[in-house]
Amino acid sequence: MATYSSIAHNFTPPAANIGAMTLIKTLTASSSGTISFVDGSSSVVLDDTYKTYLFKFINCHPSDNGPNFNVNFSIDTGSNYNVTKTSTFFHSRHDEDGSDGQVVYDTGGDLAQGTGNQYISRGIGNGSAEDCVSGELWLFNPANTTFATNFMGTSNSVELNASSQETYFAGYCNSTSAVDAVRFAFNAGNIDAGTFKMYGIA
Amino acid sequence: MATYSAIKYNVDYGGFAGALIPIATFTSDGSDSNATFTSGIDSTYDEYLFIFNNIHPQTDNRGLRFIASVNGGSSYGVETTSTAFQASHGEGDAGGALAYNTEHDAAESTSAISLISEQANDNDLALSGYMRLYNPASTTFVKHFMCVGTHSGSGGGGADAAVHRYIGGYINTTSAVNAIKFDMQSGEIQGGTIQMFGVH
């Protein structure tokens, strides 16, 4: 019969990665021009190790007043961020003074076979130190070379005229090359602060 | 002195709260009429997450549906009410719009419920997204679900389009839901994976 002591020594505690969602990398912005996750660089894995990748961006504060927050994708490990994309973009918003509650499609934020940045959020304020944008981006099976690579995400931000802006964006990288790098940036100025987390879901 | 049976109950899994626990994965063999999950949906988890990766339809402009069972998959079809809306935008820059989808909502329907609909069957296009199912084992409340997906709609000879789809609703029963079946609105599932996770 096993004794207490033998059981204790034979017991293997559950591993930290018992679940299927693994934190791959956390990056912290500090007056950063861009934040990039590149496969094979700085312990980042962005390949077929995981079927789905989830990025969370938290409290991203711009150095400028009113920039757009963007994402773009690379198929050459970050040498170029210019994958062709078609996407949708809509938002709801409501001002702090109680006015202007609305939900609308925003043609200024979508792409039609564009290679430029995909808007995540628009017109983010920096009038107060607490103004920022937070949200998430899902990237599906980026290593596949059969299908276009789907992405979708949502964010909430403090717009420059003191309103809550909720955005919803989705689309596909219209390429059958593997996507192996993701870059976040404001379209003007730096990311003064913010936390970026990259997860893999096996 | 502690016994073996007592020791097992002292293992603390609290630190893994929020973790995704893999339960089952469906991988299409390229010609599947449906994907069923008939075990593992019970009271173990308060929330279940299904992730759809690159689901490719046989038939053009046909998307993913689901239908629930309260008898382990012996039969499917539980009254469900849902809402559906989408944003869409064509590769040719046409049609950037937000719209409610009356053709994809459901009102106490016992048929399959539209999720990520109208996927083009171009060889290089497929749909992706996820669905959350809340507390399916409840025998007190209805079962809420929420689904978000992104897909590429067929241009019907013209340009394809990006579509961002939102579906939410409830399976209107106080019986425990213990099986889920996914299929396409017509034709086969000809590629992709569906993973089922428990949210710890």
Coordinates of C-alpha atoms in Angstrom, one line a residue:
Chain A
M1 CA 0.0 0.0 0.0
A2 CA 1.3 3.5 -0.9
T3 CA 2.3 5.6 2.0
Y4 CA 1.6 9.3 2.3
S5 CA 5.3 10.1 1.7
S6 CA 5.5 8.0 -1.4
I7 CA 2.4 9.5 -2.9
A8 CA 3.7 13.0 -2.3
H9 CA 6.9 12.3 -4.2
N10 CA 5.1 10.6 -7.1
F11 CA 2.6 13.4 -7.6
T12 CA 3.2 15.6 -10.6
P13 CA 1.5 18.9 -10.3
P14 CA -0.5 20.1 -13.3
A15 CA 1.6 22.0 -15.7
A16 CA 1.1 25.7 -16.2
N17 CA 0.0 25.1 -19.8
I18 CA -2.7 22.6 -18.9
G19 CA -5.0 24.6 -21.1
A20 CA -5.0 25.0 -24.8
M21 CA -4.4 28.8 -24.7
T22 CA -0.8 29.7 -24.2
L23 CA 0.7 33.1 -23.5
I24 CA 3.5 33.4 -26.1
K25 CA 4.8 36.9 -25.6
T26 CA 4.1 40.1 -23.8
L27 CA 5.5 43.4 -25.1
T28 CA 5.3 46.7 -23.3
A29 CA 5.3 49.9 -25.3
S30 CA 7.3 52.9 -24.1
S31 CA 7.4 55.7 -26.7
S32 CA 7.5 52.9 -29.3
G33 CA 7.0 53.6 -33.0
T34 CA 5.6 50.2 -33.6
I35 CA 5.0 46.9 -31.7
S36 CA 5.8 43.8 -33.8
F37 CA 5.4 40.1 -33.2
V38 CA 7.7 38.3 -35.7
D39 CA 7.9 34.5 -36.0
G40 CA 11.3 33.3 -34.8
S41 CA 12.3 36.6 -33.2
S42 CA 12.4 37.3 -29.5
S43 CA 10.8 33.9 -28.6
V44 CA 7.7 34.7 -30.8
V45 CA 6.1 31.7 -32.4
L46 CA 3.7 32.6 -35.3
D47 CA 3.5 29.4 -37.3
D48 CA 1.6 26.2 -37.5
T49 CA 2.3 25.4 -33.8
Y50 CA -1.1 26.9 -33.1
K51 CA -4.3 27.0 -35.2
T52 CA -5.5 30.3 -33.8
Y53 CA -3.7 33.3 -32.4
L54 CA -5.2 36.0 -30.2
F55 CA -3.6 39.4 -29.6
K56 CA -4.7 41.7 -26.8
F57 CA -3.7 45.3 -26.7
I58 CA -4.4 47.0 -23.4
N59 CA -4.3 50.7 -22.5
C60 CA -2.4 51.9 -25.6
H61 CA -1.9 55.6 -25.2
P62 CA -0.8 57.7 -28.2
S63 CA 1.8 60.5 -28.1
D64 CA -0.3 62.5 -30.6
N65 CA -3.9 63.7 -30.3
G66 CA -6.3 61.9 -32.6
P67 CA -4.3 59.2 -34.4
N68 CA -5.7 56.0 -35.8
F69 CA -4.6 52.7 -34.3
N70 CA -3.7 50.2 -36.9
V71 CA -2.5 46.6 -37.6
N72 CA -0.7 45.1 -40.6
F73 CA 0.6 41.8 -41.6
S74 CA 3.7 40.4 -43.1
I75 CA 4.5 37.2 -45.2
D76 CA 8.3 37.8 -45.1
T77 CA 8.9 37.8 -41.3
G78 CA 8.6 41.5 -41.0
S79 CA 10.6 42.8 -43.9
N80 CA 7.4 44.2 -45.4
Y81 CA 4.0 44.8 -43.9
N82 CA 1.9 45.0 -47.0
V83 CA -0.3 42.0 -47.4
T84 CA -3.4 42.6 -49.7
K85 CA -6.5 42.8 -47.5
T86 CA -10.2 43.2 -47.9
S87 CA -12.1 44.1 -44.8
T88 CA -15.1 45.7 -43.0
F89 CA -15.1 48.3 -40.3
F90 CA -18.0 49.7 -38.2
H91 CA -18.3 51.4 -34.9
S92 CA -20.7 52.6 -32.2
R93 CA -20.0 55.7 -30.2
H94 CA -21.4 57.8 -27.4
D95 CA -20.2 61.1 -26.0
E96 CA -19.4 61.7 -22.4
D97 CA -22.1 64.5 -22.4
G98 CA -24.7 62.0 -23.4
S99 CA -25.0 63.0 -27.0
D100 CA -24.4 61.3 -30.4
G101 CA -25.1 57.7 -29.6
Q102 CA -25.0 55.8 -32.9
V103 CA -23.8 52.7 -34.7
V104 CA -22.6 53.1 -38.3
Y105 CA -20.6 51.5 -41.0
D106 CA -17.4 53.5 -41.5
T107 CA -16.1 53.4 -45.0
G108 CA -13.0 55.3 -43.8
G109 CA -11.8 52.2 -42.0
D110 CA -12.2 49.4 -44.4
L111 CA -10.0 48.1 -47.2
A112 CA -10.7 46.8 -50.7
Q113 CA -7.7 44.8 -51.8
G114 CA -5.5 47.4 -50.0
T115 CA -2.0 46.8 -48.8
G116 CA -2.0 49.6 -46.2
N117 CA -2.8 49.4 -42.5
Q118 CA -6.1 48.0 -41.3
Y119 CA -7.7 50.4 -38.9
I120 CA -8.4 49.1 -35.4
S121 CA -9.7 52.4 -34.0
R122 CA -9.9 56.0 -35.2
G123 CA -9.2 59.4 -33.6
I124 CA -7.9 58.3 -30.3
G125 CA -7.5 61.2 -27.8
N126 CA -4.4 62.0 -25.7
G127 CA -5.9 65.1 -24.1
S128 CA -5.8 63.2 -20.8
A129 CA -3.2 60.8 -19.5
E130 CA -5.9 58.2 -19.1
D131 CA -7.0 58.2 -22.8
C132 CA -6.2 55.0 -24.6
V133 CA -7.5 52.1 -26.7
S134 CA -7.8 48.5 -25.7
G135 CA -9.1 45.4 -27.5
E136 CA -8.3 42.2 -29.3
L137 CA -7.4 40.7 -32.7
W138 CA -8.1 37.1 -33.7
L139 CA -5.9 35.6 -36.5
F140 CA -7.0 32.3 -37.9
N141 CA -4.5 29.6 -39.1
P142 CA -1.9 32.1 -40.4
A143 CA 0.5 29.3 -41.4
N144 CA -1.9 27.7 -43.9
T145 CA -0.9 28.0 -47.6
T146 CA -4.3 26.9 -49.0
F147 CA -6.7 29.6 -47.9
A148 CA -6.6 33.4 -47.4
T149 CA -6.0 34.2 -43.8
N150 CA -9.0 35.5 -41.8
F151 CA -8.8 38.0 -39.1
M152 CA -11.3 39.9 -36.9
G153 CA -11.2 42.1 -33.9
T154 CA -12.8 44.7 -31.7
S155 CA -11.7 47.6 -29.6
N156 CA -12.9 50.4 -27.3
S157 CA -11.2 53.7 -27.1
V158 CA -11.5 57.2 -25.8
E159 CA -12.1 59.3 -28.9
L160 CA -10.5 62.7 -29.0
N161 CA -13.8 64.5 -28.4
A162 CA -14.4 62.6 -25.2
S163 CA -16.5 59.8 -26.3
S164 CA -16.6 56.0 -26.0
Q165 CA -15.9 54.4 -29.4
E166 CA -16.4 50.7 -29.9
T167 CA -15.0 49.4 -33.2
Y168 CA -15.5 46.1 -35.0
F169 CA -13.3 45.0 -37.9
A170 CA -12.8 41.8 -39.9
G171 CA -11.5 40.6 -43.2
Y172 CA -9.0 38.4 -44.9
C173 CA -5.4 38.7 -46.0
N174 CA -5.9 37.7 -49.6
S175 CA -2.8 35.6 -50.0
T176 CA -2.1 31.9 -49.7
S177 CA 1.3 32.7 -48.3
A178 CA 1.8 32.1 -44.6
V179 CA 1.4 35.2 -42.4
D180 CA 4.4 35.2 -40.1
A181 CA 4.5 38.7 -38.5
V182 CA 2.0 41.2 -37.1
R183 CA 2.6 44.9 -36.4
F184 CA 0.6 47.4 -34.4
A185 CA 1.1 51.2 -34.6
F186 CA -0.6 54.6 -34.6
N187 CA -0.6 56.3 -37.9
A188 CA 1.1 59.4 -36.3
G189 CA 3.4 59.6 -33.4
N190 CA 4.4 56.8 -31.0
I191 CA 2.7 54.4 -28.7
D192 CA 3.6 56.1 -25.5
A193 CA 2.4 53.2 -23.3
G194 CA 0.5 50.0 -23.7
T195 CA 0.7 46.3 -23.1
F196 CA 0.5 43.8 -26.0
K197 CA -0.1 40.1 -25.3
M198 CA 0.1 37.3 -27.9
Y199 CA -1.6 34.0 -27.2
G200 CA -1.6 30.7 -29.2
I201 CA -4.6 28.4 -29.1
A202 CA -3.6 24.9 -30.0
Chain B
M1 CA -3.0 10.4 8.3
A2 CA -4.3 11.5 4.9
T3 CA -5.6 8.8 2.7
Y4 CA -5.1 8.6 -1.1
S5 CA -8.8 9.6 -1.7
A6 CA -8.4 12.6 0.6
I7 CA -5.2 13.8 -1.2
K8 CA -6.8 13.9 -4.6
Y9 CA -9.4 16.4 -3.4
N10 CA -6.6 18.7 -2.1
V11 CA -5.3 19.4 -5.6
D12 CA -5.9 23.1 -6.3
Y13 CA -6.7 23.9 -9.9
G14 CA -7.8 27.4 -9.1
G15 CA -4.7 28.9 -10.7
F16 CA -5.9 27.8 -14.1
A17 CA -9.2 29.8 -14.0
G18 CA -9.9 31.1 -17.5
A19 CA -7.9 28.4 -19.2
L20 CA -9.2 26.8 -22.4
I21 CA -9.4 23.0 -21.9
P22 CA -9.5 21.1 -25.2
I23 CA -12.3 18.6 -25.3
A24 CA -12.7 17.5 -29.0
T25 CA -11.6 18.5 -32.4
F26 CA -13.4 17.8 -35.7
T27 CA -11.1 17.8 -38.8
S28 CA -12.8 17.7 -42.1
D29 CA -11.7 14.9 -44.4
G30 CA -12.8 17.0 -47.3
S31 CA -16.3 15.6 -47.7
D32 CA -18.3 15.7 -44.5
S33 CA -22.0 16.1 -44.3
N34 CA -21.8 17.5 -40.8
A35 CA -19.7 17.7 -37.6
T36 CA -21.2 16.4 -34.4
F37 CA -20.1 16.8 -30.8
T38 CA -22.1 14.3 -28.8
S39 CA -20.0 13.9 -25.7
G40 CA -18.2 16.3 -23.3
I41 CA -21.0 18.8 -23.2
D42 CA -22.2 18.7 -19.6
S43 CA -22.0 20.5 -16.3
T44 CA -18.2 20.3 -16.1
Y45 CA -17.9 23.8 -17.6
D46 CA -20.1 26.8 -17.4
E47 CA -19.0 27.9 -20.8
Y48 CA -18.0 26.1 -24.0
L49 CA -16.1 27.6 -26.8
F50 CA -16.1 26.4 -30.4
I51 CA -13.4 27.7 -32.8
F52 CA -14.0 27.4 -36.5
N53 CA -10.8 27.5 -38.6
N54 CA -11.0 27.7 -42.4
I55 CA -14.3 26.0 -43.0
H56 CA -14.6 25.5 -46.7
P57 CA -18.0 24.8 -48.3
Q58 CA -18.8 22.6 -51.2
T59 CA -21.6 24.9 -52.4
D60 CA -20.9 28.5 -53.3
N61 CA -22.3 31.1 -50.9
R62 CA -23.4 28.6 -48.3
G63 CA -22.3 28.9 -44.7
L64 CA -22.2 27.2 -41.3
R65 CA -25.2 26.3 -39.2
F66 CA -25.7 24.6 -35.9
I67 CA -28.5 22.6 -34.3
A68 CA -28.8 21.5 -30.7
S69 CA -29.9 18.2 -29.1
V70 CA -31.2 17.4 -25.6
N71 CA -30.9 13.7 -26.0
G72 CA -27.2 13.1 -26.7
G73 CA -27.7 13.4 -30.5
S74 CA -30.5 10.9 -31.0
S75 CA -32.4 13.8 -32.5
Y76 CA -31.7 17.4 -33.2
G77 CA -34.0 20.4 -33.2
V78 CA -34.7 22.6 -30.2
E79 CA -36.7 25.8 -30.4
T80 CA -34.2 28.6 -30.9
T81 CA -34.5 32.4 -31.3
S82 CA -31.7 34.4 -32.6
T83 CA -30.5 37.7 -34.1
A84 CA -28.1 38.3 -36.9
F85 CA -26.3 41.2 -38.5
Q86 CA -23.3 41.8 -40.7
A87 CA -20.9 44.3 -42.1
S88 CA -19.8 43.7 -45.6
H89 CA -17.4 45.2 -48.1
G90 CA -16.4 44.1 -51.6
E91 CA -12.9 43.6 -53.0
G92 CA -13.9 46.2 -55.6
D93 CA -14.7 48.7 -52.8
A94 CA -18.5 48.2 -53.3
G95 CA -21.1 47.7 -50.6
G96 CA -19.5 48.9 -47.5
A97 CA -22.5 48.6 -45.2
L98 CA -24.0 47.4 -42.0
A99 CA -27.2 45.5 -42.2
Y100 CA -29.6 43.3 -40.1
N101 CA -30.0 39.9 -41.7
T102 CA -33.6 38.8 -41.5
E103 CA -32.8 35.8 -43.7
H104 CA -30.4 34.5 -41.0
D105 CA -32.3 35.1 -37.8
A106 CA -34.6 32.6 -36.2
A107 CA -37.9 32.8 -34.3
E108 CA -38.5 29.7 -32.2
S109 CA -37.1 27.6 -35.0
T110 CA -36.4 23.9 -34.6
S111 CA -34.4 23.9 -37.8
A112 CA -30.6 24.5 -38.1
I113 CA -29.6 28.0 -37.0
S114 CA -27.5 30.2 -39.3
L115 CA -24.1 31.1 -38.0
I116 CA -21.4 32.3 -40.4
S117 CA -23.3 32.3 -43.6
E118 CA -22.7 32.7 -47.3
Q119 CA -19.1 31.6 -47.7
A120 CA -17.7 31.6 -51.2
N121 CA -16.4 28.2 -52.4
D122 CA -13.4 29.6 -54.2
N123 CA -10.5 27.3 -53.6
D124 CA -8.6 29.8 -51.6
L125 CA -11.4 31.1 -49.4
A126 CA -12.9 29.8 -46.2
L127 CA -14.7 31.1 -43.0
S128 CA -13.4 31.4 -39.5
G129 CA -14.8 32.5 -36.2
Y130 CA -16.0 31.2 -32.8
M131 CA -19.2 30.4 -30.9
R132 CA -19.7 30.6 -27.1
L133 CA -22.3 28.4 -25.5
Y134 CA -23.2 29.2 -22.0
N135 CA -24.1 26.7 -19.2
P136 CA -25.7 24.0 -21.5
A137 CA -26.3 21.7 -18.6
S138 CA -28.7 24.1 -16.9
T139 CA -32.1 22.8 -16.2
T140 CA -33.4 26.2 -15.0
F141 CA -32.5 28.6 -17.7
V142 CA -32.5 28.8 -21.5
K143 CA -29.0 28.3 -23.2
H144 CA -27.4 31.5 -24.6
F145 CA -25.0 31.4 -27.5
M146 CA -23.0 34.1 -29.2
C147 CA -21.1 33.7 -32.5
V148 CA -18.7 36.0 -34.3
G149 CA -17.2 35.2 -37.6
T150 CA -15.4 36.5 -40.6
H151 CA -15.9 35.1 -44.1
S152 CA -15.6 35.9 -47.7
G153 CA -18.9 36.2 -49.6
S154 CA -19.0 35.2 -53.2
G155 CA -19.3 38.0 -55.7
G156 CA -21.3 35.7 -58.0
G157 CA -18.8 36.3 -60.9
G158 CA -17.9 39.7 -59.6
A159 CA -15.6 40.6 -56.7
D160 CA -15.7 38.6 -53.5
A161 CA -16.4 40.5 -50.3
A162 CA -15.3 40.5 -46.7
V163 CA -18.2 39.8 -44.3
H164 CA -18.2 40.2 -40.5
R165 CA -21.1 38.4 -39.0
Y166 CA -22.6 38.5 -35.5
I167 CA -25.2 36.0 -34.3
G168 CA -26.6 35.7 -30.8
G169 CA -29.6 34.0 -29.3
Y170 CA -30.9 31.3 -27.0
I171 CA -31.9 27.7 -27.2
N172 CA -35.3 28.0 -25.6
T173 CA -35.4 25.0 -23.4
T174 CA -34.8 24.2 -19.7
S175 CA -33.6 20.7 -20.6
A176 CA -29.8 20.2 -20.7
V177 CA -28.3 20.6 -24.1
N178 CA -25.8 17.8 -24.5
A179 CA -25.0 17.6 -28.2
I180 CA -24.4 20.0 -31.1
K181 CA -24.3 19.4 -34.8
F182 CA -22.7 21.8 -37.3
D183 CA -23.4 21.6 -41.1
M184 CA -23.5 23.8 -44.1
Q185 CA -26.7 25.3 -45.5
S186 CA -26.3 23.0 -48.4
G187 CA -23.5 20.7 -49.6
E188 CA -20.6 19.3 -47.6
I189 CA -18.0 20.7 -45.3
Q190 CA -14.9 20.3 -47.5
G191 CA -12.2 21.5 -45.3
G192 CA -11.3 23.0 -41.9
T193 CA -11.4 22.3 -38.2
I194 CA -13.9 22.8 -35.4
Q195 CA -12.4 22.7 -31.9
M196 CA -14.5 22.4 -28.7
F197 CA -13.0 23.8 -25.5
G198 CA -14.3 24.0 -22.0
V199 CA -13.6 27.4 -20.4
H200 CA -12.3 26.6 -16.9

